[in-house]
Short mmCIF file of C-alpha atoms in Angstrom, two decimals:
data_model
loop_
_atom_site.label_atom_id
_atom_site.label_comp_id
_atom_site.label_asym_id
_atom_site.label_seq_id
_atom_site.Cartn_x
_atom_site.Cartn_y
_atom_site.Cartn_z
CA MET S 171 40.04 -15.15 12.27
CA HIS S 172 37.32 -17.90 11.15
CA TRP S 173 34.54 -15.00 12.25
CA LYS S 174 36.09 -12.63 9.80
CA LYS S 175 35.06 -14.97 6.57
CA SER S 176 31.92 -15.73 8.22
CA ILE S 177 31.35 -12.25 8.39
CA SER S 178 32.80 -11.84 4.63
CA PHE S 179 30.95 -14.35 3.60
CA ILE S 180 27.29 -13.47 5.00
CA PHE S 181 28.08 -9.39 3.74
CA LEU S 182 28.10 -11.38 -0.04
CA ILE S 183 25.16 -13.52 0.04
CA PHE S 184 22.91 -10.12 1.43
CA PHE S 185 25.33 -7.77 -1.27
CA LEU S 186 24.44 -10.43 -4.20
CA ALA S 187 20.58 -11.08 -2.59
CA GLY S 188 20.41 -6.93 -3.16
CA CYS S 189 21.56 -7.23 -6.64
CA ASN S 190 19.29 -9.97 -7.08
CA VAL S 191 15.87 -7.21 -5.92
CA MET S 192 16.95 -4.52 -7.31
CA SER S 193 17.71 -6.09 -11.18
CA GLY S 194 15.73 -8.31 -11.22
CA ASP S 195 12.42 -7.68 -13.05
CA THR S 196 10.64 -10.66 -10.92
CA GLU S 197 11.02 -9.46 -7.86
CA GLU S 198 7.68 -8.34 -6.07
CA LYS S 199 7.08 -4.69 -4.91
CA ARG S 200 7.24 -4.70 -1.51
CA LEU S 201 5.48 -1.31 0.86
CA ARG S 202 6.18 -1.61 4.79
CA LEU S 203 3.70 0.89 6.26
CA VAL S 204 3.08 1.29 10.66
CA GLU S 205 -0.37 1.98 12.06
CA SER S 206 -0.43 2.90 15.60
CA THR S 207 -3.38 0.29 16.62
CA ASN S 208 -4.95 -2.18 15.48
CA VAL S 209 -8.26 -3.17 12.51
CA VAL S 210 -11.09 -2.99 15.28
CA THR S 211 -13.48 -4.59 12.50
CA LEU S 212 -13.64 -4.66 8.28
CA ASP S 213 -17.39 -4.88 8.31
CA SER S 214 -17.47 -1.96 6.11
CA VAL S 215 -20.82 -0.61 7.55
CA LEU S 216 -19.73 -0.35 11.20
CA ALA S 217 -15.77 0.50 11.12
CA THR S 218 -14.92 3.95 12.78
CA ASP S 219 -11.87 3.39 14.13
CA THR S 220 -8.60 5.43 11.04
CA SER S 221 -6.85 1.47 10.90
CA SER S 222 -10.25 0.39 9.89
CA ILE S 223 -11.20 2.66 7.78
CA ASN S 224 -7.29 3.02 6.14
CA VAL S 225 -7.63 -0.59 5.19
CA LEU S 226 -11.20 -0.85 4.19
CA ASN S 227 -10.02 1.51 1.72
CA ASN S 228 -7.39 -0.02 -0.19
CA VAL S 229 -9.03 -4.14 -0.52
CA GLY S 230 -12.54 -2.52 -0.90
CA GLU S 231 -14.07 0.03 -3.52
CA GLY S 232 -17.25 2.10 -3.92
CA LEU S 233 -19.10 3.15 -6.80
CA MET S 234 -16.34 6.48 -6.25
CA ARG S 235 -12.89 6.34 -4.65
CA LEU S 236 -10.48 9.85 -3.61
CA GLY S 237 -8.47 10.14 -6.28
CA ALA S 238 -5.24 11.89 -6.77
CA ASP S 239 -6.54 15.14 -6.40
CA HIS S 240 -8.75 14.19 -3.37
CA GLN S 241 -12.00 14.69 -5.28
CA PRO S 242 -13.80 11.68 -6.30
CA THR S 243 -12.91 9.78 -9.31
CA TYR S 244 -15.00 6.89 -10.36
CA GLY S 245 -14.64 3.25 -8.94
CA LEU S 246 -16.72 -0.04 -9.40
CA ALA S 247 -19.04 2.62 -11.61
CA GLU S 248 -17.99 3.29 -14.94
CA LYS S 249 -20.32 6.71 -14.91
CA VAL S 250 -23.50 7.88 -13.41
CA LYS S 251 -26.18 10.23 -14.96
CA VAL S 252 -27.97 12.53 -12.37
CA SER S 253 -31.31 14.31 -12.71
CA ASP S 254 -32.08 17.95 -13.46
CA ASP S 255 -32.98 18.56 -10.32
CA GLY S 256 -29.93 17.27 -8.48
CA LEU S 257 -32.53 14.15 -6.88
CA GLU S 258 -31.73 11.24 -9.14
CA TYR S 259 -28.28 9.49 -9.61
CA THR S 260 -28.34 7.13 -11.63
CA PHE S 261 -24.78 4.43 -11.26
CA TYR S 262 -23.65 1.96 -14.13
CA LEU S 263 -20.79 -0.59 -12.95
CA ARG S 264 -18.39 -1.14 -15.13
CA GLU S 265 -18.50 -5.02 -16.90
CA ASN S 266 -15.44 -5.90 -15.21
CA ALA S 267 -16.31 -5.10 -11.60
CA LYS S 268 -15.49 -8.42 -9.83
CA TRP S 269 -14.73 -9.65 -6.28
CA SER S 270 -11.30 -11.20 -5.57
CA ASP S 271 -13.16 -15.00 -6.31
CA GLY S 272 -13.83 -13.62 -9.89
CA GLU S 273 -17.88 -12.69 -8.99
CA SER S 274 -18.85 -9.99 -10.99
CA VAL S 275 -20.19 -7.06 -8.49
CA HIS S 276 -23.42 -6.72 -8.81
CA ALA S 277 -26.28 -3.61 -7.99
CA SER S 278 -27.83 -5.74 -5.73
CA ASP S 279 -24.74 -5.97 -3.30
CA PHE S 280 -24.58 -1.73 -2.77
CA GLU S 281 -28.13 -2.06 -2.17
CA TYR S 282 -27.82 -4.92 0.28
CA ALA S 283 -24.93 -3.45 2.13
CA TRP S 284 -26.72 0.62 2.47
CA GLU S 285 -29.87 -1.02 3.76
CA LYS S 286 -27.59 -2.93 6.38
CA ALA S 287 -26.41 0.14 7.14
CA ILE S 288 -29.45 2.04 7.68
CA ASN S 289 -31.13 -1.09 9.27
CA PRO S 290 -31.52 0.27 13.08
CA GLN S 291 -31.19 -3.61 14.19
CA THR S 292 -27.86 -2.81 12.75
CA ASN S 293 -26.87 -0.31 14.99
CA ALA S 294 -24.19 1.44 12.55
CA LYS S 295 -23.10 4.44 14.54
CA ASN S 296 -23.03 6.29 10.67
CA ALA S 297 -25.94 5.80 9.64
CA ARG S 298 -26.59 8.89 9.50
CA ILE S 299 -24.57 9.74 6.43
CA PHE S 300 -27.49 8.08 4.62
CA PHE S 301 -30.07 10.33 5.57
CA ASP S 302 -29.02 12.36 1.70
CA ILE S 303 -30.85 9.06 0.63
CA LYS S 304 -34.62 9.56 0.19
CA ASN S 305 -36.23 7.99 2.95
CA ALA S 306 -33.63 6.71 4.89
CA GLN S 307 -33.88 8.25 7.64
CA ALA S 308 -37.57 7.81 8.10
CA TYR S 309 -36.43 3.44 7.59
CA HIS S 310 -34.15 3.77 10.01
CA LYS S 311 -36.45 5.26 12.75
CA GLY S 312 -38.63 2.59 11.47
CA GLU S 313 -41.19 4.90 10.21
CA VAL S 314 -41.21 3.20 6.86
CA LYS S 315 -40.83 0.13 5.47
CA VAL S 316 -37.45 -0.51 3.41
CA GLU S 317 -38.81 -0.71 0.06
CA GLU S 318 -39.54 2.49 0.39
CA VAL S 319 -36.11 3.66 0.34
CA GLY S 320 -34.52 5.54 -2.36
CA ILE S 321 -32.30 2.89 -3.20
CA LYS S 322 -33.48 0.71 -6.45
CA VAL S 323 -31.70 -1.27 -8.65
CA GLU S 324 -32.64 -1.22 -11.73
CA ASN S 325 -30.68 -4.14 -13.05
CA ASP S 326 -27.09 -6.55 -12.32
CA GLN S 327 -25.02 -3.42 -13.41
CA VAL S 328 -27.58 -0.49 -12.91
CA LEU S 329 -28.54 1.39 -9.65
CA LYS S 330 -30.80 3.91 -9.17
CA VAL S 331 -30.36 6.13 -6.22
CA THR S 332 -33.16 9.02 -5.48
CA LEU S 333 -32.17 12.06 -2.74
CA GLU S 334 -34.50 13.34 -0.40
CA GLN S 335 -32.79 17.56 -1.58
CA PRO S 336 -30.16 18.09 -4.07
CA ALA S 337 -26.55 17.25 -2.39
CA PRO S 338 -23.50 18.65 -3.85
CA HIS S 339 -21.56 16.65 -1.67
CA PHE S 340 -23.38 13.21 -2.70
CA GLN S 341 -20.34 11.79 -5.04
CA SER S 342 -17.51 12.86 -2.41
CA MET S 343 -19.52 10.90 0.22
CA LEU S 344 -19.75 8.05 -2.44
CA THR S 345 -16.00 7.28 -1.82
CA LEU S 346 -16.21 6.63 2.26
CA PRO S 347 -15.87 3.11 2.67
CA ILE S 348 -19.36 2.92 4.67
CA PHE S 349 -20.48 3.19 1.07
CA GLN S 350 -18.82 -0.36 -0.35
CA PRO S 351 -21.07 -3.23 -1.41
CA GLN S 352 -20.93 -6.17 0.71
CA ARG S 353 -21.48 -10.01 -0.60
CA LYS S 354 -25.22 -11.22 0.74
CA GLU S 355 -23.88 -14.93 1.18
CA ILE S 356 -20.74 -14.29 2.45
CA VAL S 357 -22.04 -11.63 5.48
CA GLU S 358 -24.89 -14.54 6.19
CA LYS S 359 -22.09 -17.09 5.81
CA TYR S 360 -20.11 -15.46 9.06
CA GLY S 361 -23.20 -13.78 10.90
CA ASP S 362 -21.94 -11.75 13.81
CA GLU S 363 -18.00 -12.92 13.01
CA TYR S 364 -17.87 -11.42 9.73
CA GLY S 365 -15.89 -8.66 9.79
CA SER S 366 -13.86 -9.70 12.79
CA ASN S 367 -11.09 -11.43 10.57
CA SER S 368 -11.05 -11.60 6.84
CA ILE S 369 -13.79 -11.00 4.73
CA GLU S 370 -13.24 -13.82 2.56
CA VAL S 371 -13.83 -11.44 -0.34
CA TYR S 372 -12.55 -8.29 -1.98
CA SER S 373 -13.43 -5.41 -4.19
CA GLY S 374 -10.68 -2.73 -3.87
CA PRO S 375 -6.91 -3.58 -4.95
CA PHE S 376 -5.93 -5.59 -2.62
CA MET S 377 -7.16 -8.38 -0.92
CA ILE S 378 -5.68 -9.54 2.82
CA MET S 379 -3.62 -12.49 2.79
CA SER S 380 -3.29 -12.92 7.01
CA MET S 381 -3.45 -10.77 9.77
CA ASP S 382 -2.96 -10.77 13.69
CA ALA S 383 -2.23 -8.18 16.31
CA GLN S 384 1.25 -7.25 14.93
CA LYS S 385 0.98 -7.57 11.30
CA MET S 386 -1.22 -7.13 8.27
CA ILE S 387 -0.36 -8.63 4.78
CA LEU S 388 -2.27 -7.27 1.91
CA LYS S 389 -1.58 -8.94 -1.31
CA LYS S 390 -2.76 -7.20 -5.38
CA ASN S 391 -6.17 -8.16 -6.04
CA GLU S 392 -5.95 -10.34 -9.88
CA TYR S 393 -9.35 -9.78 -10.53
CA TYR S 394 -9.47 -6.16 -9.70
CA TRP S 395 -10.88 -4.20 -12.63
CA ASP S 396 -7.80 -1.48 -12.71
CA PHE S 397 -4.94 -4.27 -11.67
CA ASP S 398 -2.47 -2.92 -14.44
CA THR S 399 -2.41 0.34 -12.47
CA VAL S 400 -1.70 -1.56 -9.30
CA ASN S 401 2.24 -1.26 -9.13
CA ILE S 402 2.68 -2.79 -5.50
CA ASP S 403 2.62 -6.45 -5.18
CA GLN S 404 2.42 -6.89 -1.60
CA VAL S 405 1.69 -4.48 1.46
CA GLU S 406 2.68 -4.90 4.81
CA ILE S 407 1.30 -3.08 7.49
CA LEU S 408 3.01 -3.11 11.33
CA THR S 409 1.09 -2.04 14.75
CA ILE S 410 3.24 -0.08 16.20
CA LYS S 411 1.68 1.84 18.76
CA ASN S 412 4.95 3.59 20.00
CA THR S 413 6.53 6.37 17.67
CA GLU S 414 9.77 6.10 18.67
CA LYS S 415 9.54 2.89 18.14
CA GLY S 416 8.00 3.34 14.73
CA ILE S 417 10.67 5.47 13.58
CA GLN S 418 13.37 3.09 15.16
CA ALA S 419 11.89 0.55 12.09
CA TYR S 420 11.83 3.38 9.37
CA GLN S 421 15.36 4.08 10.14
CA SER S 422 16.29 0.57 10.58
CA GLY S 423 14.82 -0.27 6.93
CA GLU S 424 12.37 -1.94 8.11
CA VAL S 425 9.17 0.45 7.22
CA ASP S 426 8.62 2.64 4.42
CA ALA S 427 6.68 5.06 6.32
CA THR S 428 6.13 6.01 10.02
CA LYS S 429 3.87 8.87 11.67
CA LEU S 430 6.01 11.62 13.57
CA ASP S 431 4.40 13.44 16.97
CA GLN S 432 5.87 16.70 18.49
CA GLU S 433 8.55 15.50 20.11
CA PHE S 434 9.98 14.03 17.55
CA ILE S 435 9.50 16.90 14.31
CA ASP S 436 12.77 19.24 15.06
CA ALA S 437 14.97 16.37 14.78
CA PHE S 438 13.32 15.28 11.45
CA LYS S 439 12.75 19.01 9.97
CA GLY S 440 14.55 19.11 6.59
CA SER S 441 15.38 15.57 6.00
CA PRO S 442 14.72 13.70 3.31
CA GLY S 443 12.18 11.62 4.55
CA TYR S 444 9.97 14.14 6.58
CA LEU S 445 6.73 14.84 4.92
CA ARG S 446 3.99 17.84 6.15
CA VAL S 447 0.43 16.67 5.09
CA ASP S 448 -2.67 19.01 5.52
CA MET S 449 -5.30 17.71 7.34
CA ALA S 450 -9.30 18.44 7.13
CA ARG S 451 -9.37 17.92 10.50
CA VAL S 452 -9.67 20.16 13.45
CA GLN S 453 -9.66 20.03 17.06
CA TYR S 454 -11.30 21.80 19.68
CA VAL S 455 -12.42 22.50 23.26
CA LEU S 456 -16.48 21.17 24.07
CA LEU S 457 -18.45 23.29 27.01
CA ASN S 458 -21.38 20.75 27.74
CA GLN S 459 -24.24 23.18 28.46
CA LYS S 460 -26.03 21.18 30.81
CA ASN S 461 -23.22 22.82 33.36
CA GLU S 462 -24.69 26.08 34.29
CA PHE S 463 -21.59 28.00 34.67
CA LEU S 464 -20.05 26.62 31.11
CA ALA S 465 -23.34 27.65 29.56
CA ASN S 466 -22.74 30.96 30.22
CA LYS S 467 -22.59 33.56 27.53
CA HIS S 468 -20.12 35.42 29.32
CA ILE S 469 -18.43 32.55 29.98
CA LYS S 470 -18.12 30.69 27.10
CA ARG S 471 -16.92 34.24 25.31
CA ALA S 472 -13.92 34.51 27.99
CA VAL S 473 -12.95 30.66 27.57
CA THR S 474 -12.65 31.21 23.75
CA LEU S 475 -10.55 34.30 24.12
CA ALA S 476 -8.64 33.39 26.62
CA LEU S 477 -6.55 30.57 24.38
CA ASN S 478 -3.57 31.88 23.11
CA ARG S 479 -3.41 29.55 19.78
CA ASP S 480 -0.24 30.10 18.33
CA GLN S 481 1.48 29.28 21.17
CA ILE S 482 -0.33 25.77 21.29
CA VAL S 483 1.00 25.14 17.76
CA ASN S 484 4.22 26.76 17.46
CA GLU S 485 5.47 25.53 21.01
CA ILE S 486 3.75 22.46 22.12
CA LEU S 487 2.78 20.66 18.55
CA LYS S 488 5.55 21.83 16.52
CA ASP S 489 4.13 18.87 13.48
CA GLY S 490 2.24 21.75 11.49
CA SER S 491 -0.92 22.46 12.93
CA GLU S 492 -2.03 26.26 12.52
CA PRO S 493 -4.03 28.08 14.93
CA ALA S 494 -7.92 27.79 14.39
CA GLY S 495 -10.27 30.26 15.48
CA SER S 496 -13.11 27.96 13.19
CA ILE S 497 -14.48 25.11 12.46
CA VAL S 498 -13.89 24.50 8.93
CA PRO S 499 -10.63 24.19 7.86
CA PRO S 500 -8.62 25.75 5.00
CA SER S 501 -8.57 22.66 3.12
CA ILE S 502 -12.37 22.22 2.36
CA SER S 503 -13.60 23.69 -0.69
CA GLY S 504 -16.36 26.25 -1.07
CA VAL S 505 -17.81 27.15 -4.68
CA ASP S 506 -15.99 28.33 -7.68
CA ASN S 507 -12.40 27.17 -6.94
CA GLN S 508 -12.73 29.18 -4.02
CA THR S 509 -12.22 27.38 -0.26
CA TYR S 510 -14.99 28.07 1.77
CA ARG S 511 -12.50 29.77 3.91
CA GLU S 512 -12.32 32.41 1.59
CA MET S 513 -16.15 32.48 0.82
CA ALA S 514 -16.05 32.70 4.29
CA GLY S 515 -14.19 36.33 4.32
CA GLY S 516 -10.49 34.49 4.84
CA LYS S 517 -10.12 35.54 8.48
CA GLU S 518 -10.40 33.37 11.28
CA LEU S 519 -13.93 33.95 13.63
CA ILE S 520 -12.45 34.71 17.37
CA THR S 521 -9.23 35.16 18.00
CA PHE S 522 -6.60 35.59 21.08
CA ASN S 523 -7.71 38.88 23.38
CA ILE S 524 -6.90 38.69 27.06
CA LYS S 525 -8.33 41.99 28.17
CA GLU S 526 -12.01 41.18 26.29
CA ALA S 527 -11.80 37.64 27.76
CA GLN S 528 -11.11 38.76 31.58
CA LYS S 529 -14.18 42.09 30.81
CA GLU S 530 -16.22 38.74 29.95
CA PHE S 531 -15.23 36.35 32.48
CA LYS S 532 -15.86 38.87 34.96
CA LEU S 533 -19.32 40.02 33.55
CA GLY S 534 -20.28 36.14 33.85
CA LEU S 535 -19.33 35.82 37.59
CA GLU S 536 -21.24 38.74 38.28
CA GLU S 537 -23.98 37.14 35.96
CA LEU S 538 -23.87 34.21 38.23
CA GLN S 539 -23.78 35.85 41.39
CA LEU S 540 -20.46 33.98 41.63
CA THR S 541 -17.25 35.73 43.50
CA GLU S 542 -15.07 33.00 41.50
CA ALA S 543 -15.27 29.73 38.83
CA PRO S 544 -16.16 26.64 40.77
CA GLU S 545 -13.52 24.50 41.54
CA ASP S 546 -14.57 21.22 39.94
CA ILE S 547 -14.91 21.84 36.53
CA GLN S 548 -12.74 18.94 35.00
CA LEU S 549 -11.26 19.15 31.58
CA LEU S 550 -11.52 15.44 29.63
CA GLY S 551 -8.22 15.54 27.83
CA TYR S 552 -6.28 12.36 26.20
CA ASP S 553 -3.85 10.03 27.68
CA ASP S 554 -1.07 10.08 24.77
CA SER S 555 1.43 12.89 23.89
CA ARG S 556 -1.76 15.14 23.24
CA ARG S 557 -1.87 15.44 27.07
CA TYR S 558 0.62 18.98 26.45
CA VAL S 559 -2.13 20.58 24.66
CA SER S 560 -4.60 19.65 27.74
CA ILE S 561 -1.72 20.96 30.13
CA GLU S 562 -1.14 23.68 28.08
CA ILE S 563 -5.33 24.79 28.38
CA LYS S 564 -5.16 24.59 31.70
CA LYS S 565 -2.44 27.07 32.49
CA GLN S 566 -3.57 29.58 29.87
CA LEU S 567 -7.04 29.56 31.21
CA ARG S 568 -5.58 30.04 34.86
CA ASP S 569 -3.30 32.71 34.12
CA VAL S 570 -5.39 34.87 32.13
CA LEU S 571 -8.74 33.93 34.06
CA GLY S 572 -7.65 32.88 37.43
CA PHE S 573 -9.77 29.78 36.42
CA THR S 574 -8.76 26.42 37.13
CA VAL S 575 -9.93 23.56 35.69
CA LEU S 576 -9.12 19.99 36.79
CA LEU S 577 -7.43 17.51 34.48
CA ASN S 578 -8.94 13.97 33.45
CA SER S 579 -7.27 11.90 31.04
CA PRO S 580 -8.72 8.58 30.95
CA ILE S 581 -7.51 5.78 28.64
CA SER S 582 -8.91 6.52 24.84
CA GLY S 583 -11.79 3.95 24.58
CA GLU S 584 -12.82 5.22 28.26
CA LYS S 585 -12.58 8.87 27.32
CA HIS S 586 -15.01 8.43 24.35
CA LYS S 587 -17.47 6.47 26.85
CA LEU S 588 -17.61 9.24 28.70
CA THR S 589 -18.00 12.14 25.93
CA ASP S 590 -20.94 10.18 24.24
CA ARG S 591 -22.70 9.53 27.94
CA HIS S 592 -22.38 13.44 28.37
CA GLU S 593 -20.49 13.01 31.45
CA PHE S 594 -18.37 15.36 30.86
CA ASP S 595 -18.08 19.59 31.73
CA MET S 596 -15.68 20.60 29.27
CA THR S 597 -13.35 18.19 26.81
CA VAL S 598 -10.62 18.10 23.93
CA THR S 599 -11.53 16.28 21.26
CA ARG S 600 -11.50 16.78 17.65
CA TRP S 601 -13.70 16.29 13.87
CA ARG S 602 -11.63 14.09 11.42
CA GLY S 603 -13.56 15.35 8.18
CA ASP S 604 -15.67 12.60 6.25
CA TYR S 605 -16.03 14.32 2.87
CA ASP S 606 -15.16 17.69 1.22
CA ASP S 607 -18.10 19.62 2.48
CA ALA S 608 -18.76 22.37 5.57
CA MET S 609 -21.90 20.85 6.08
CA ASN S 610 -20.25 17.58 7.56
CA TYR S 611 -18.19 19.81 10.47
CA LEU S 612 -21.63 21.55 11.19
CA GLN S 613 -24.61 19.44 11.09
CA ALA S 614 -23.76 17.58 14.65
CA TRP S 615 -24.44 20.29 16.32
CA THR S 616 -28.03 20.29 15.15
CA LYS S 617 -30.54 19.48 18.58
CA SER S 618 -31.39 15.95 17.36
CA ASN S 619 -27.70 14.94 15.95
CA ARG S 620 -26.53 12.11 18.48
CA LEU S 621 -23.28 13.51 18.40
CA ASN S 622 -24.17 16.65 19.92
CA HIS S 623 -22.47 15.79 22.99
CA ILE S 624 -22.92 19.35 24.42
CA SER S 625 -26.79 19.30 24.01
CA PHE S 626 -26.33 22.58 22.28
CA ALA S 627 -29.58 23.96 21.12
CA ASN S 628 -30.87 26.85 19.28
CA THR S 629 -33.19 27.11 16.45
CA GLU S 630 -31.75 29.75 13.94
CA TYR S 631 -28.59 27.29 13.94
CA ASP S 632 -31.39 24.41 13.20
CA SER S 633 -33.30 26.49 10.45
CA LEU S 634 -29.90 27.24 8.93
CA LEU S 635 -28.82 23.97 8.39
CA GLN S 636 -31.85 23.36 7.04
CA LYS S 637 -31.86 26.27 4.20
CA ALA S 638 -28.75 25.28 3.12
CA LYS S 639 -29.71 21.69 2.60
CA GLN S 640 -32.90 23.06 0.77
CA ALA S 641 -30.67 25.52 -1.23
CA THR S 642 -31.47 25.99 -5.21
CA SER S 643 -27.98 26.84 -5.72
CA LYS S 644 -24.47 25.87 -4.40
CA LYS S 645 -23.65 29.83 -3.73
CA GLU S 646 -26.67 30.00 -1.54
CA ARG S 647 -26.15 26.84 -0.20
CA ILE S 648 -22.79 28.18 0.97
CA LYS S 649 -24.05 31.59 2.72
CA HIS S 650 -26.56 29.74 4.77
CA LEU S 651 -23.47 27.40 6.08
CA ILE S 652 -21.35 30.45 6.91
CA ALA S 653 -24.26 32.22 8.79
CA ALA S 654 -24.57 28.65 11.08
CA GLU S 655 -20.74 28.68 11.76
CA LYS S 656 -20.52 32.31 12.99
CA LEU S 657 -23.56 31.39 15.22
CA LEU S 658 -21.64 28.49 16.37
CA ILE S 659 -18.29 30.30 17.56
CA SER S 660 -18.25 33.93 17.04
CA SER S 661 -21.90 34.46 18.39
CA PRO S 662 -23.40 34.88 22.56
CA GLU S 663 -25.95 32.26 21.25
CA GLY S 664 -22.98 29.88 20.32
CA GLN S 665 -19.24 29.49 21.26
CA ALA S 666 -20.29 26.43 23.24
CA ILE S 667 -17.35 25.00 20.66
CA VAL S 668 -13.81 26.13 21.38
CA PRO S 669 -11.68 25.94 18.39
CA LEU S 670 -8.07 25.30 18.95
CA TYR S 671 -6.11 24.29 15.84
CA TYR S 672 -6.71 22.86 12.57
CA ILE S 673 -4.65 19.57 12.16
CA ASN S 674 -1.88 18.70 10.16
CA GLU S 675 0.56 15.57 10.60
CA SER S 676 4.03 14.78 9.42
CA TYR S 677 5.90 11.71 8.41
CA LEU S 678 8.98 9.93 7.72
CA GLN S 679 8.56 8.47 4.08
CA ASN S 680 11.11 6.59 2.14
CA PRO S 681 12.12 8.95 -0.74
CA ASP S 682 11.97 6.11 -3.45
CA VAL S 683 8.08 5.70 -2.42
CA VAL S 684 6.24 7.98 -4.91
CA ASN S 685 2.36 8.27 -5.75
CA PHE S 686 1.40 8.23 -1.94
CA TYR S 687 -1.40 9.77 -1.94
CA ARG S 688 -2.64 11.06 1.40
CA HIS S 689 -6.09 12.64 1.67
CA PRO S 690 -7.20 15.51 4.03
CA PHE S 691 -9.98 14.25 4.74
CA GLY S 692 -12.05 10.74 4.63
CA PRO S 693 -9.37 7.45 4.62
CA ASP S 694 -5.73 8.60 4.97
CA TYR S 695 -4.41 7.57 2.10
CA SER S 696 -4.71 5.29 -1.26
CA LEU S 697 -2.38 3.07 -2.18
CA LYS S 698 -4.10 2.06 -5.64
CA TRP S 699 -0.99 4.48 -7.42
CA VAL S 700 2.10 4.14 -4.82
CA ASP S 701 4.99 2.66 -6.12
CA LYS S 702 8.02 1.88 -5.61
CA LYS S 703 11.34 2.84 -6.80
CA VAL S 704 13.73 0.31 -7.91
CA LYS S 705 17.34 0.76 -7.65
CA SER S 706 19.69 -0.28 -10.12
#
């Protein structure tokens, strides 16, 4: 019977320890989260992957950050003055804005990081996001010197930024980690290795204590200007690539939150920890316009009309995503408390229509002098749970149009490489909103944009976006963006992008965790305000 006494003794120890954790005033509050991938880099200028951006959003801070309402709120800046013409922004840094080693954050730290981002030698993938700043694009192209860029340090606490044209979304953009400051001497100390591990000093609510392939530990930053607002003392971020293992970790109490995918949604809907989050993301199919068959206006329209998005969302995904007949999600803002979609008429631009799809497909075949579709058209898809979406697209195109595509689902890294090199016929991909503005979803499809992987070229489309950039009022700007989206999605000249669904996500989250703000665009979440109820 000794084993029974041992178990009782162990239970008593855990019970007493538990009482101490729940009632002790000095016990640290810990939050444990799951990321499905490892951080790629902690260099805020180079980071593009979700995990890196999420961590940087919480260990770093720029002039602005996303608030509880997903709108820009002051970060290291305490105020900003905007000129009457909307071209000059003067940011005033907080006197108590400090790095995690106690050194003050200076305006020159922003100047250094931003100029590094647009330096062509840096090869930052997201350098384009700075191009609203005067001469930023020209410097990136090597046409002007860095001194001519509209980023000027007035003194240690004042940064003046001049834009090419008014950009209502500029302050929203500043919430992205790529706009965070960097300390020149620290960056130069590590050289090419900067960001490959801990970055030594941090400007945000937390700082990294340790990191490896399995786990990253964050600790509250004692020098953070808003230290008293931060409730959590330590955050553990576990890398768990398998959804089922993440769920098991949640159910066993090892983590406070984990993501669900479509295989597990039904099992947890209605449970106390189930959480559905609306995202400003859209999934779509790209049709490579270098492919003669897919470039035909009738074939493009046929493919667009042949897909039953309700079936994809309700029978395949089951994760709260919504059918998309446009490219700008419903959560993106417009003007005067209206969303962009409301200003666009409140309706989707294209819908499922079998008869019209079959009619257009027949016209396309006749125009191309074909009796049937080519047999070698490949659909590039994902190698994860989203592969079921590609399978359903293949089935629907075959059943509605008699158009059989070949599925190719390489690993994620290879898929990105093929897409970047434009080596595909059709590809299932998504756009993750960087900031709260419709332009973010539309500007990639201009002829000169490096993200225009489908070689879409339309002078009217490019002109409409340019008119939007030069518009003197927000309503006029939105009007041009709405016209551009219609041309891209539903006109014979466009339709090289086939919307599928607006991505929403589902999670399991400990009900004791409060003020955990998950954002529809930009970084996935902010931990500055999160708290964890302590049970008595």
